[in-house]
Amino acid sequence: MIDQIYIEEAIVEHPRARAIMQRYPGAVVTECERYTEIFNRKAQNFRLQKINPALILAKKFGNHVLPSPAEYAIGGKQNYYFSHMLNCIYDCRYCFLQGMYRSAHYVIFVNYDDFIEAIIEKIKAAGDDSIHFFSGYDCDSLALDPVTDFVKEFLPVFRQYPQALLELRTKSTQIRSLLAAEPMPNCIVAYSFTPEEIAGALEHKAPPVGKRITALRQLQARGWQIGLRFDPLIYQEGAQSQYEALFAQIFEQIDAQMLHSVSIGSFRLPKSFYQSLSRLYPEEVLFASPLDETSKGMITYRETLRDELWSFCKNALLPYIPEDKFFPCESA
Amino acid sequence: MLHIICALKPEAQPLIDYYRLQLQPKAGAFQIYHRPETDSALTISGMGKSAAGAAVNATRDYFNSGKSDAWINVGTAGHASLPIGQAVITKKITDAGAGQTWFPSRVFTTALPVHELLTLDKPGREYRTELFDMEGAGFFQAVTKFATLELVQVIKIISDNASQSMDEINPDLLSRLITKNLPVIDEVIQQLLPLSKKQQQLERLAEGFDRIVQSRHFTASQRHQLKTLLRKWNVLYRREPLGQAPLEKRLARQNSATQVLEHLRDELDKAPVNLR
Ligand code: SF4
């Protein structure tokens, strides 16, 4: 429950900011000049802030749409991401946001029009190239949808431009607005999974695996394109059989032939993020696992362990899906 | 550990009595009170933002305090309309002279009203919608240079307003205002303390470090590696002790720092990884 809201002075009258604030009538509201006065200041502790994060309403200037890391590509020639929100209401222990930001507060950029304008510009400039947009890089795309109205505001843009594809990456079961909308072939709802035993230990506050599968099934039945993301792959004793069971559980309930894409990726973090995370959670087994630094400065599982789990998962997945729907992420 | 900073003795006295703090001899320029049993302390800063900042630094040096300590500035302030004796927690602190602003980060819920605070260089008589005092910004600026933002709070008790001016403030009134609010001040402190304790525990995960480095020579880099390895060891083997002999006994058989580190790495390689 949000009980503190910070808002930039310049947007106090913005209709979206006002609508969001109305949802939290009891919250203490504080005005600031720029959201950066609160977000990411020195001396903040992400872990402590996560106990009771505040909501920050801000306006984003510039860089509304950025090139996305090549490893996230699912077949598009041009790939971009955009973040109408920073941070997430869930608390996955492996989440790189904890290493990227000092603050756990949720920032919502209310100037959606500027994001939309930038998206359209990129689509027009792409010409005949296939162009993909990813939301859910700096946040979970759907987790706060009832508050942000993200789906309602952004989907119509992609309806207008069927040549552009939008991926909503999520663990959320907030799918009411998607179920109410007409499905579109150029929007993929991609769910991230780890096996129940791992999710229970690491994906704090996120919907349980079973509920995510139910949401996937409902979306697929309604006609939405769905994707599966097993990224990051997490190791623990018995991980292989746990992943095997997870794949069986998922493919028992969804139509694999109608899947848009499946991707897997090893657990990896830039070294500086890993250092921040292991300082924040020194008691966390994940960060005491057998990890190594790669030549690219990433921290990932020791090579043999990483490759073993990766190959196992790949081989366990391929019997379920056509190979052209499989997008491995190799970036460590 | 908890540090309370008060500007004046009459404001501090009720807290000193309540927390049974003892004046520390040889504490330097500031009067510092402490009770080791409860890990709490109070420093009297004197008036003004520079004094508040200097008191924070002196307290930090005296106790060698780290990032896990909690800090609270308790004092009095003026406000246009809030009733005399009302306790308030601050959400934004502005240094009126320098124009700088800070936003305290509160991770606990409170029933106290939450207001902005303006710290003035001289006593002010112009009552406004923000609280005003003379220490808050000095305290906050100094403390957030080394402490953790979420463990720092400023509580002010209204001592004067538009209908009861500051001329009526006297030492007795200040003490009465703080005494009346001891329960709410303590409530905030009791919310901060567990957070501070938890942070302290996390810093102590490299159990055995001091004893191990005492008996052999470790370079700075080896000390760092040892701390990391011990922390990992304590995490991975917390439920499944390796063999009967305690780790330190096994390490005692290693002659050099390099061997100690190698031995620890070996044991870590064999450790089962169970995330729960
Ligand atoms: S759901 Fe995604 S964005 Fe949210 S905490 Fe988990 S990994 Fe991070």
Coordinates of C-alpha atoms and ligand atoms in Angstrom, one line a residue:
Chain A
M1 CA 0.0 0.0 0.0
I2 CA 1.4 3.3 -1.1
D3 CA 1.4 5.8 1.8
Q4 CA 3.9 8.4 0.5
I5 CA 3.8 10.1 -2.9
Y6 CA 6.4 12.5 -4.3
I7 CA 5.4 14.5 -7.3
E8 CA 7.3 16.9 -9.5
E9 CA 5.9 20.5 -9.2
A10 CA 5.6 20.8 -12.9
I11 CA 3.1 17.9 -13.2
V12 CA 0.8 18.4 -10.2
E13 CA -2.0 19.3 -12.6
H14 CA -1.3 16.6 -15.1
P15 CA -4.5 14.5 -15.6
R16 CA -2.7 11.2 -15.3
A17 CA -0.8 12.3 -12.1
R18 CA -4.1 13.5 -10.6
A19 CA -5.9 10.2 -11.5
I20 CA -3.1 8.2 -9.9
M21 CA -3.0 10.3 -6.8
Q22 CA -6.8 9.9 -6.4
R23 CA -6.2 6.2 -5.9
Y24 CA -4.3 6.9 -2.7
P25 CA -6.3 9.5 -0.8
G26 CA -4.5 8.8 2.5
A27 CA -1.0 9.2 1.1
V28 CA 1.4 11.9 2.3
V29 CA 2.2 14.0 -0.8
T30 CA 5.4 15.9 -1.1
E31 CA 6.3 18.1 -4.0
C32 CA 9.8 18.2 -5.5
E33 CA 11.5 19.9 -8.4
R34 CA 12.9 16.8 -10.1
Y35 CA 12.3 13.1 -9.1
T36 CA 16.1 12.7 -8.9
E37 CA 16.1 14.7 -5.7
I38 CA 14.6 11.6 -4.1
F39 CA 15.4 8.7 -6.5
N40 CA 18.9 7.3 -6.5
R41 CA 20.4 9.8 -4.1
K42 CA 23.5 8.7 -2.2
A43 CA 23.2 6.9 1.1
Q44 CA 20.0 5.2 0.3
N45 CA 19.5 1.5 1.0
F46 CA 17.4 -0.4 -1.5
R47 CA 16.6 -3.2 0.9
L48 CA 15.3 -0.9 3.6
Q49 CA 13.3 1.2 1.1
K50 CA 11.7 -2.0 -0.2
I51 CA 9.9 -2.4 3.1
N52 CA 7.7 0.6 2.2
P53 CA 8.5 2.1 -1.2
A54 CA 7.0 5.5 -2.1
L55 CA 5.5 6.4 -5.4
I56 CA 7.2 9.1 -7.4
L57 CA 5.3 10.8 -10.2
A58 CA 7.6 12.4 -12.7
K59 CA 8.0 13.6 -16.3
K60 CA 10.7 12.0 -18.5
F61 CA 12.7 14.3 -20.7
G62 CA 14.4 12.7 -23.7
N63 CA 15.6 9.1 -24.3
H64 CA 12.0 7.8 -24.2
V65 CA 12.9 4.9 -26.4
L66 CA 16.4 3.3 -26.3
P67 CA 18.1 0.5 -28.2
S68 CA 17.6 -2.8 -26.3
P69 CA 20.4 -5.2 -25.5
A70 CA 20.9 -7.5 -28.4
E71 CA 20.5 -10.6 -26.2
Y72 CA 16.8 -9.8 -25.7
A73 CA 16.0 -10.0 -29.4
I74 CA 13.3 -12.4 -30.5
G75 CA 13.8 -12.1 -34.2
G76 CA 13.4 -8.4 -34.8
K77 CA 15.9 -6.5 -36.9
Q78 CA 15.6 -3.3 -34.9
N79 CA 15.0 -3.7 -31.1
Y80 CA 14.1 -1.0 -28.6
Y81 CA 12.9 -0.7 -25.1
F82 CA 11.0 1.9 -23.2
S83 CA 10.2 2.3 -19.5
H84 CA 7.2 4.3 -18.4
M85 CA 8.0 3.0 -14.9
L86 CA 11.2 2.3 -12.9
N87 CA 11.3 -0.4 -10.3
C88 CA 8.9 -3.2 -9.5
I89 CA 6.3 -4.1 -6.9
Y90 CA 7.8 -7.6 -6.7
D91 CA 11.1 -8.4 -5.1
C92 CA 13.0 -11.1 -7.0
R93 CA 16.4 -11.5 -5.3
Y94 CA 18.2 -11.9 -8.7
C95 CA 16.6 -8.7 -10.1
F96 CA 19.3 -6.4 -11.6
L97 CA 17.2 -3.4 -10.7
Q98 CA 18.5 -3.7 -7.2
G99 CA 22.0 -3.3 -8.4
M100 CA 21.1 -0.6 -11.0
Y101 CA 19.3 1.7 -8.6
R102 CA 19.9 2.8 -5.1
S103 CA 16.2 3.5 -4.6
A104 CA 13.4 1.0 -4.4
H105 CA 10.7 3.7 -4.9
Y106 CA 8.4 3.3 -7.9
V107 CA 8.8 6.0 -10.5
I108 CA 6.0 6.5 -13.0
F109 CA 6.6 8.8 -15.9
V110 CA 3.2 10.3 -16.6
N111 CA 4.0 11.9 -20.0
Y112 CA 2.9 8.8 -22.0
D113 CA 2.4 11.1 -25.1
D114 CA 6.1 11.7 -25.3
F115 CA 6.8 8.0 -25.2
I116 CA 4.2 7.3 -27.8
E117 CA 5.6 10.0 -30.1
A118 CA 9.1 8.5 -29.8
I119 CA 7.8 5.0 -30.5
I120 CA 5.9 6.2 -33.7
E121 CA 9.0 8.1 -34.8
K122 CA 11.1 4.9 -34.6
I123 CA 8.5 2.8 -36.4
K124 CA 8.3 5.3 -39.2
A125 CA 12.1 5.4 -39.5
A126 CA 12.4 1.6 -39.5
G127 CA 10.8 1.4 -42.9
D128 CA 10.6 -2.2 -44.0
D129 CA 12.8 -3.5 -41.2
S130 CA 11.0 -5.6 -38.6
I131 CA 10.9 -3.5 -35.4
H132 CA 10.3 -4.8 -31.8
F133 CA 9.7 -2.8 -28.7
F134 CA 10.2 -4.3 -25.2
S135 CA 8.5 -2.9 -22.1
G136 CA 9.4 -4.5 -18.8
Y137 CA 13.1 -3.9 -18.8
D138 CA 13.1 -1.4 -15.9
C139 CA 9.8 -2.7 -14.3
D140 CA 7.2 -5.4 -14.7
S141 CA 5.0 -4.4 -17.6
L142 CA 1.7 -5.3 -16.0
A143 CA 2.2 -5.5 -12.2
L144 CA 0.9 -1.9 -11.6
D145 CA -1.4 -1.8 -14.7
P146 CA -4.6 -1.0 -12.7
V147 CA -2.8 2.2 -11.5
T148 CA -0.8 3.1 -14.6
D149 CA -3.3 2.2 -17.3
F150 CA -0.3 1.2 -19.4
V151 CA -2.1 -1.4 -21.5
K152 CA -5.1 0.9 -22.2
E153 CA -2.8 3.8 -23.3
F154 CA 0.0 2.0 -25.3
L155 CA -1.8 -0.9 -27.0
P156 CA -3.8 1.3 -29.4
V157 CA -0.5 2.7 -30.7
F158 CA 0.6 -0.8 -31.8
R159 CA -2.9 -1.5 -33.2
Q160 CA -2.2 1.4 -35.6
Y161 CA 1.2 0.1 -36.6
P162 CA 0.8 -3.7 -37.1
Q163 CA 4.4 -3.9 -38.5
A164 CA 5.8 -3.1 -35.1
L165 CA 5.8 -5.7 -32.3
L166 CA 5.4 -5.0 -28.6
E167 CA 6.5 -7.4 -25.9
L168 CA 5.0 -7.1 -22.4
R169 CA 7.3 -8.9 -20.1
T170 CA 5.7 -9.8 -16.8
K171 CA 5.1 -12.2 -13.8
S172 CA 1.8 -10.5 -13.0
T173 CA -1.7 -11.8 -13.1
Q174 CA -3.1 -8.3 -13.6
I175 CA -4.5 -9.3 -17.0
R176 CA -8.0 -7.9 -16.8
S177 CA -7.4 -5.1 -19.3
L178 CA -5.8 -7.5 -21.7
L179 CA -8.7 -10.0 -21.4
A180 CA -11.1 -7.1 -22.0
A181 CA -9.2 -5.9 -25.1
E182 CA -9.3 -7.3 -28.6
P183 CA -6.2 -9.5 -29.0
M184 CA -3.7 -8.3 -31.6
P185 CA -1.1 -10.3 -33.4
N186 CA 1.7 -7.9 -32.8
C187 CA 1.6 -7.9 -29.0
I188 CA 3.3 -10.7 -27.1
V189 CA 2.6 -11.2 -23.4
A190 CA 5.8 -12.9 -22.2
Y191 CA 5.9 -14.6 -18.8
S192 CA 9.0 -15.2 -16.8
F193 CA 9.4 -18.4 -14.9
T194 CA 11.7 -20.3 -12.6
P195 CA 10.6 -23.6 -11.0
E196 CA 8.3 -23.4 -8.0
E197 CA 11.1 -24.4 -5.6
I198 CA 13.3 -21.5 -6.8
A199 CA 10.5 -19.0 -7.3
G200 CA 9.4 -19.6 -3.7
A201 CA 12.9 -18.9 -2.5
L202 CA 13.7 -15.9 -4.7
E203 CA 10.7 -14.3 -6.3
H204 CA 9.3 -12.6 -3.2
K205 CA 5.8 -11.0 -3.6
A206 CA 5.5 -12.3 -7.2
P207 CA 2.4 -14.4 -8.1
P208 CA 3.1 -18.1 -7.6
V209 CA 4.1 -20.1 -10.7
G210 CA 0.7 -21.9 -10.9
K211 CA -1.2 -18.6 -11.0
R212 CA 1.1 -17.3 -13.8
I213 CA 0.4 -20.4 -15.8
T214 CA -3.3 -19.9 -15.3
A215 CA -3.0 -16.3 -16.6
L216 CA -1.0 -17.5 -19.6
R217 CA -3.7 -20.1 -20.4
Q218 CA -6.5 -17.4 -20.1
L219 CA -4.6 -15.1 -22.4
Q220 CA -3.9 -17.7 -24.9
A221 CA -7.5 -18.9 -24.9
R222 CA -8.5 -15.3 -25.5
G223 CA -6.3 -15.2 -28.6
W224 CA -3.3 -13.3 -27.3
Q225 CA 0.2 -14.2 -28.4
I226 CA 2.2 -15.5 -25.5
G227 CA 5.9 -16.0 -24.8
L228 CA 7.9 -18.0 -22.2
R229 CA 11.0 -16.6 -20.7
F230 CA 13.2 -18.8 -18.6
D231 CA 15.7 -16.1 -17.9
P232 CA 17.5 -16.2 -15.6
L233 CA 18.1 -19.9 -15.2
I234 CA 18.9 -20.4 -11.6
Y235 CA 20.9 -23.3 -10.1
Q236 CA 20.4 -25.2 -6.9
E237 CA 20.5 -28.8 -5.9
G238 CA 18.0 -30.6 -8.0
A239 CA 17.6 -27.7 -10.5
Q240 CA 17.5 -29.9 -13.6
S241 CA 14.6 -32.0 -12.4
Q242 CA 12.8 -28.9 -11.1
Y243 CA 13.1 -27.3 -14.5
E244 CA 12.0 -30.5 -16.2
A245 CA 8.9 -30.5 -14.0
L246 CA 8.2 -26.8 -14.7
F247 CA 8.3 -27.3 -18.5
A248 CA 5.9 -30.3 -18.1
Q249 CA 3.6 -28.3 -15.9
I250 CA 3.5 -25.4 -18.4
F251 CA 3.2 -27.4 -21.6
E252 CA 0.4 -29.5 -20.1
Q253 CA -1.7 -26.4 -19.9
I254 CA -0.9 -24.2 -22.9
D255 CA -0.9 -24.9 -26.6
A256 CA 2.8 -25.0 -27.6
Q257 CA 2.0 -24.7 -31.3
M258 CA 0.4 -21.4 -30.7
L259 CA 3.4 -20.0 -28.7
H260 CA 5.1 -16.9 -30.1
S261 CA 8.6 -17.6 -28.6
V262 CA 10.5 -19.2 -25.9
S263 CA 13.8 -17.9 -24.6
I264 CA 16.3 -19.0 -22.0
G265 CA 19.3 -17.1 -20.5
S266 CA 21.8 -17.9 -17.8
F267 CA 21.8 -16.0 -14.5
R268 CA 24.2 -13.1 -15.1
L269 CA 24.8 -9.7 -13.6
P270 CA 27.3 -6.9 -14.4
K271 CA 30.0 -7.2 -11.7
S272 CA 29.2 -3.8 -10.0
F273 CA 25.5 -4.9 -9.8
Y274 CA 26.5 -8.2 -8.3
Q275 CA 28.6 -6.4 -5.7
S276 CA 25.8 -4.1 -4.7
L277 CA 23.3 -7.0 -4.5
S278 CA 25.6 -9.2 -2.4
R279 CA 26.3 -6.3 0.0
L280 CA 22.5 -5.7 0.3
Y281 CA 21.7 -9.4 0.9
P282 CA 24.9 -10.9 2.3
E283 CA 22.9 -13.8 3.8
E284 CA 21.5 -14.8 0.4
V285 CA 22.5 -18.3 -0.8
L286 CA 22.2 -17.2 -4.5
F287 CA 25.1 -14.9 -4.1
A288 CA 27.2 -17.5 -2.3
S289 CA 26.6 -20.0 -5.2
P290 CA 29.6 -21.0 -7.4
L291 CA 30.0 -17.9 -9.5
D292 CA 32.7 -16.6 -11.7
E293 CA 33.5 -13.4 -13.5
T294 CA 33.5 -13.7 -17.3
S295 CA 35.8 -11.9 -19.7
K296 CA 33.0 -9.4 -20.4
G297 CA 32.9 -8.4 -16.7
M298 CA 29.7 -10.3 -16.0
I299 CA 29.2 -12.5 -12.9
T300 CA 27.6 -15.8 -13.8
Y301 CA 27.7 -19.4 -12.7
R302 CA 31.0 -21.2 -13.1
E303 CA 31.3 -22.3 -16.7
T304 CA 30.6 -26.0 -16.4
L305 CA 27.7 -25.5 -14.1
R306 CA 26.2 -22.8 -16.3
D307 CA 26.7 -24.7 -19.5
E308 CA 25.3 -27.9 -18.0
L309 CA 22.1 -26.2 -16.8
W310 CA 21.7 -24.3 -20.0
S311 CA 22.1 -27.3 -22.3
F312 CA 19.8 -29.4 -20.1
C313 CA 17.1 -26.8 -20.2
K314 CA 17.5 -26.3 -24.0
N315 CA 17.3 -30.1 -24.6
A316 CA 14.3 -30.4 -22.2
L317 CA 12.4 -27.6 -24.0
L318 CA 13.0 -28.5 -27.6
P319 CA 10.7 -31.6 -27.6
Y320 CA 7.9 -29.3 -26.7
I321 CA 8.4 -26.5 -29.2
P322 CA 9.5 -25.9 -32.8
E323 CA 13.1 -24.8 -33.0
D324 CA 12.3 -21.6 -34.8
K325 CA 10.4 -20.4 -31.7
F326 CA 13.4 -20.9 -29.5
F327 CA 15.6 -17.8 -28.8
P328 CA 18.6 -18.6 -26.6
C329 CA 20.1 -15.6 -24.8
E330 CA 23.9 -16.0 -24.7
S331 CA 25.5 -12.9 -23.2
A332 CA 27.6 -13.8 -20.2
Chain B
M1 CA 23.1 1.8 17.8
L2 CA 20.8 4.9 18.3
H3 CA 22.0 8.5 18.4
I4 CA 19.7 11.3 19.5
I5 CA 20.8 14.9 18.8
C6 CA 19.1 17.7 20.7
A7 CA 20.0 21.4 20.6
L8 CA 19.4 22.3 24.2
K9 CA 19.7 20.7 27.6
P10 CA 16.1 21.3 28.6
E11 CA 15.0 19.4 25.4
A12 CA 17.5 16.6 26.1
Q13 CA 16.9 16.1 29.8
P14 CA 13.6 14.2 29.5
L15 CA 15.2 11.9 27.0
I16 CA 18.3 11.4 29.1
D17 CA 16.1 10.4 32.0
Y18 CA 13.7 8.3 30.0
Y19 CA 16.5 6.3 28.3
R20 CA 18.7 6.4 31.5
L21 CA 21.7 7.8 29.7
Q22 CA 25.0 8.6 31.5
L23 CA 27.2 11.6 30.8
Q24 CA 30.4 10.4 29.2
P25 CA 33.6 11.9 30.6
K26 CA 36.2 13.1 28.1
A27 CA 33.8 13.3 25.3
G28 CA 35.3 16.5 23.8
A29 CA 33.4 19.7 22.9
F30 CA 29.9 18.2 23.2
Q31 CA 28.0 16.7 26.1
I32 CA 27.5 13.1 25.1
Y33 CA 25.3 10.7 27.1
H34 CA 25.3 7.0 26.6
R35 CA 23.9 3.7 27.9
P36 CA 25.8 0.7 26.6
E37 CA 23.2 -1.8 27.7
T38 CA 20.6 -0.3 25.3
D39 CA 23.1 0.9 22.7
S40 CA 21.7 4.4 22.8
A41 CA 23.3 7.8 23.1
L42 CA 22.3 11.5 23.1
T43 CA 24.4 14.5 22.2
I44 CA 23.6 18.1 23.0
S45 CA 24.6 20.2 20.0
G46 CA 23.8 23.8 21.0
M47 CA 21.8 26.0 18.7
G48 CA 22.2 26.5 15.0
K49 CA 22.8 24.3 12.0
S50 CA 26.6 24.4 12.2
A51 CA 26.5 23.3 15.8
A52 CA 24.1 20.5 14.9
G53 CA 26.4 19.3 12.1
A54 CA 29.4 19.5 14.3
A55 CA 27.6 17.5 17.0
V56 CA 26.8 14.8 14.5
N57 CA 30.4 14.5 13.4
A58 CA 31.7 14.5 17.0
T59 CA 29.2 11.8 17.9
R60 CA 30.2 9.7 14.9
D61 CA 33.9 10.0 15.8
Y62 CA 33.3 9.2 19.5
F63 CA 31.4 6.0 18.8
N64 CA 33.1 5.2 15.5
S65 CA 29.6 4.8 14.1
G66 CA 28.9 3.1 10.9
K67 CA 26.1 2.8 8.3
S68 CA 23.9 0.7 10.4
D69 CA 23.4 3.2 13.2
A70 CA 20.1 5.0 13.6
W71 CA 20.0 8.8 14.1
I72 CA 17.2 11.1 15.2
N73 CA 17.1 14.8 15.7
V74 CA 14.6 15.7 18.4
G75 CA 13.8 19.4 19.0
T76 CA 11.3 22.1 18.9
A77 CA 10.0 24.2 16.0
G78 CA 7.6 27.0 15.1
H79 CA 4.6 26.7 12.8
A80 CA 1.7 29.0 11.8
S81 CA -1.2 27.0 13.0
L82 CA -0.2 23.6 14.5
P83 CA -1.0 23.5 18.3
I84 CA 1.7 23.9 20.8
G85 CA 2.9 20.5 21.9
Q86 CA 2.1 18.7 18.7
A87 CA 4.8 16.3 17.6
V88 CA 5.5 16.2 13.9
I89 CA 7.8 14.0 11.7
T90 CA 9.5 15.7 8.7
K91 CA 9.2 14.8 5.1
K92 CA 11.3 17.6 3.4
I93 CA 14.0 19.7 5.0
T94 CA 15.2 22.9 3.4
D95 CA 18.2 24.9 4.4
A96 CA 16.8 28.5 4.0
G97 CA 20.2 30.0 3.7
A98 CA 21.8 27.6 1.3
G99 CA 18.6 26.7 -0.6
Q100 CA 19.5 23.0 -0.3
T101 CA 16.8 20.4 0.2
W102 CA 16.7 16.9 1.7
F103 CA 13.9 14.3 1.7
P104 CA 14.0 12.0 4.7
S105 CA 13.1 8.4 3.7
R106 CA 10.6 6.9 6.0
V107 CA 10.1 3.1 5.7
F108 CA 7.7 2.7 8.6
T109 CA 4.1 3.9 9.1
T110 CA 3.4 6.6 11.6
A111 CA 0.3 8.2 13.0
L112 CA 2.2 11.5 13.5
P113 CA 1.5 14.4 11.1
V114 CA 4.1 14.8 8.4
H115 CA 5.3 18.2 7.5
E116 CA 8.0 20.2 5.7
L117 CA 10.7 21.9 7.8
L118 CA 12.7 25.0 7.0
T119 CA 15.9 25.5 8.8
L120 CA 16.7 29.2 9.4
D121 CA 20.0 30.8 10.1
K122 CA 18.5 33.2 12.7
P123 CA 15.4 32.7 14.9
G124 CA 12.3 33.6 12.8
R125 CA 9.1 35.2 13.7
E126 CA 7.3 34.9 10.4
Y127 CA 5.0 32.0 10.9
R128 CA 4.3 29.8 7.8
T129 CA 2.9 26.6 6.6
E130 CA 6.2 24.8 7.0
L131 CA 7.7 24.1 10.4
F132 CA 10.8 26.2 11.1
D133 CA 13.8 25.5 13.3
M134 CA 17.5 26.2 13.4
E135 CA 19.1 22.7 13.4
G136 CA 17.3 20.2 11.2
A137 CA 19.2 20.9 8.0
G138 CA 22.6 21.0 9.7
F139 CA 21.8 17.7 11.3
F140 CA 20.5 16.1 8.1
Q141 CA 23.3 17.3 5.9
A142 CA 26.0 16.0 8.2
V143 CA 24.5 12.7 9.1
T144 CA 23.5 11.6 5.5
K145 CA 27.2 12.0 4.5
F146 CA 27.9 8.7 6.2
A147 CA 24.7 7.1 7.6
T148 CA 21.9 5.3 5.8
L149 CA 19.1 7.6 4.8
E150 CA 16.3 5.2 5.9
L151 CA 17.8 5.2 9.5
V152 CA 17.7 9.0 9.9
Q153 CA 14.6 10.9 11.1
V154 CA 13.8 14.4 12.4
I155 CA 11.0 14.9 14.9
K156 CA 9.9 18.4 16.0
I157 CA 7.5 19.4 18.7
I158 CA 5.7 22.7 18.1
S159 CA 6.9 25.2 20.7
D160 CA 5.4 28.4 19.2
N161 CA 2.8 29.5 16.6
A162 CA 1.0 32.5 15.3
S163 CA -1.0 32.9 18.5
Q164 CA 1.6 31.9 21.1
S165 CA 4.9 33.5 20.1
M166 CA 8.4 32.3 20.8
D167 CA 8.8 35.0 23.6
E168 CA 6.9 32.6 25.8
I169 CA 9.4 29.8 25.3
N170 CA 11.4 29.0 28.5
P171 CA 13.5 26.0 29.6
D172 CA 10.6 24.6 31.6
L173 CA 8.2 24.7 28.7
L174 CA 10.8 23.0 26.4
S175 CA 11.2 20.1 28.9
R176 CA 7.4 19.8 29.3
L177 CA 6.9 19.6 25.6
I178 CA 9.4 16.8 25.1
T179 CA 8.2 15.0 28.2
K180 CA 4.6 15.0 26.9
N181 CA 5.7 13.5 23.7
L182 CA 8.1 10.8 25.0
P183 CA 5.7 8.0 24.0
V184 CA 5.5 9.1 20.4
I185 CA 9.2 9.8 20.1
D186 CA 9.9 6.4 21.6
E187 CA 7.5 4.9 19.1
V188 CA 9.5 6.2 16.2
I189 CA 12.7 5.1 17.9
Q190 CA 11.3 1.6 18.4
Q191 CA 10.6 1.5 14.6
L192 CA 14.1 2.6 13.7
L193 CA 16.0 0.3 16.1
P194 CA 15.1 -3.1 14.6
L195 CA 16.0 -1.8 11.2
S196 CA 19.4 -0.7 12.5
K197 CA 19.9 -4.0 14.4
K198 CA 19.1 -6.0 11.3
Q199 CA 21.7 -4.0 9.3
Q200 CA 24.2 -4.6 12.0
Q201 CA 23.7 -8.3 11.9
L202 CA 24.2 -8.4 8.2
E203 CA 27.6 -6.7 8.6
R204 CA 28.6 -9.4 11.0
L205 CA 28.2 -12.4 8.7
A206 CA 31.9 -12.9 8.3
E207 CA 32.0 -14.7 11.7
G208 CA 35.4 -15.8 12.9
F209 CA 37.3 -13.2 10.7
D210 CA 39.0 -11.3 13.6
R211 CA 40.3 -14.5 15.2
I212 CA 41.6 -15.9 12.0
V213 CA 43.5 -12.8 10.9
Q214 CA 45.1 -12.5 14.4
S215 CA 47.1 -15.7 14.0
R216 CA 48.6 -15.2 10.5
H217 CA 49.6 -12.4 8.3
F218 CA 47.0 -11.5 5.7
T219 CA 47.6 -8.8 3.1
A220 CA 44.8 -6.2 2.6
S221 CA 43.6 -8.1 -0.5
Q222 CA 43.7 -11.5 1.3
R223 CA 41.7 -10.0 4.2
H224 CA 39.1 -8.9 1.7
Q225 CA 39.0 -12.4 0.1
L226 CA 38.8 -14.0 3.5
K227 CA 35.8 -11.9 4.5
T228 CA 34.0 -12.8 1.3
L229 CA 34.8 -16.5 1.6
L230 CA 33.8 -16.6 5.3
R231 CA 30.5 -14.9 4.6
K232 CA 29.8 -17.4 1.8
W233 CA 30.8 -20.2 4.0
N234 CA 28.5 -19.1 6.8
V235 CA 25.6 -18.7 4.3
L236 CA 26.1 -22.1 2.6
Y237 CA 26.8 -24.2 5.7
R238 CA 24.4 -22.5 8.0
R239 CA 22.2 -25.5 8.3
E240 CA 24.5 -28.3 7.3
P241 CA 27.8 -28.1 9.3
L242 CA 30.6 -29.8 7.4
G243 CA 31.9 -32.6 9.5
Q244 CA 32.3 -32.5 13.3
A245 CA 35.2 -30.2 13.8
P246 CA 34.4 -26.5 13.7
L247 CA 35.8 -24.6 10.7
E248 CA 38.3 -22.7 12.7
K249 CA 39.9 -25.9 14.0
R250 CA 40.3 -27.0 10.4
L251 CA 41.7 -23.7 9.4
A252 CA 44.2 -23.8 12.3
R253 CA 46.0 -26.6 10.5
Q254 CA 46.7 -24.3 7.6
N255 CA 50.0 -22.5 8.0
S256 CA 49.7 -19.5 5.7
A257 CA 47.0 -17.0 4.7
T258 CA 47.1 -18.5 1.1
Q259 CA 46.5 -22.0 2.5
V260 CA 43.6 -20.7 4.6
L261 CA 42.0 -19.2 1.6
E262 CA 42.6 -22.3 -0.5
H263 CA 41.0 -24.5 2.2
L264 CA 38.0 -22.3 2.4
R265 CA 37.6 -22.3 -1.4
D266 CA 37.8 -26.1 -1.3
E267 CA 35.1 -26.4 1.3
L268 CA 32.9 -23.9 -0.6
D269 CA 33.2 -26.0 -3.8
K270 CA 31.8 -28.9 -1.9
A271 CA 28.9 -26.9 -0.4
P272 CA 25.4 -27.8 -1.5
V273 CA 23.4 -24.9 -2.9
N274 CA 20.0 -24.9 -1.4
L275 CA 18.2 -21.6 -2.0
R276 CA 15.7 -22.0 0.8
Ligands
SF4_1 S1 9.3 -9.3 -11.6 FE1 11.1 -8.7 -12.9 S2 11.3 -6.5 -12.6 FE2 10.1 -7.3 -10.9 S3 11.5 -7.7 -9.3 FE3 11.2 -9.6 -10.4 S4 12.9 -9.6 -11.9 FE4 12.7 -7.5 -11.1

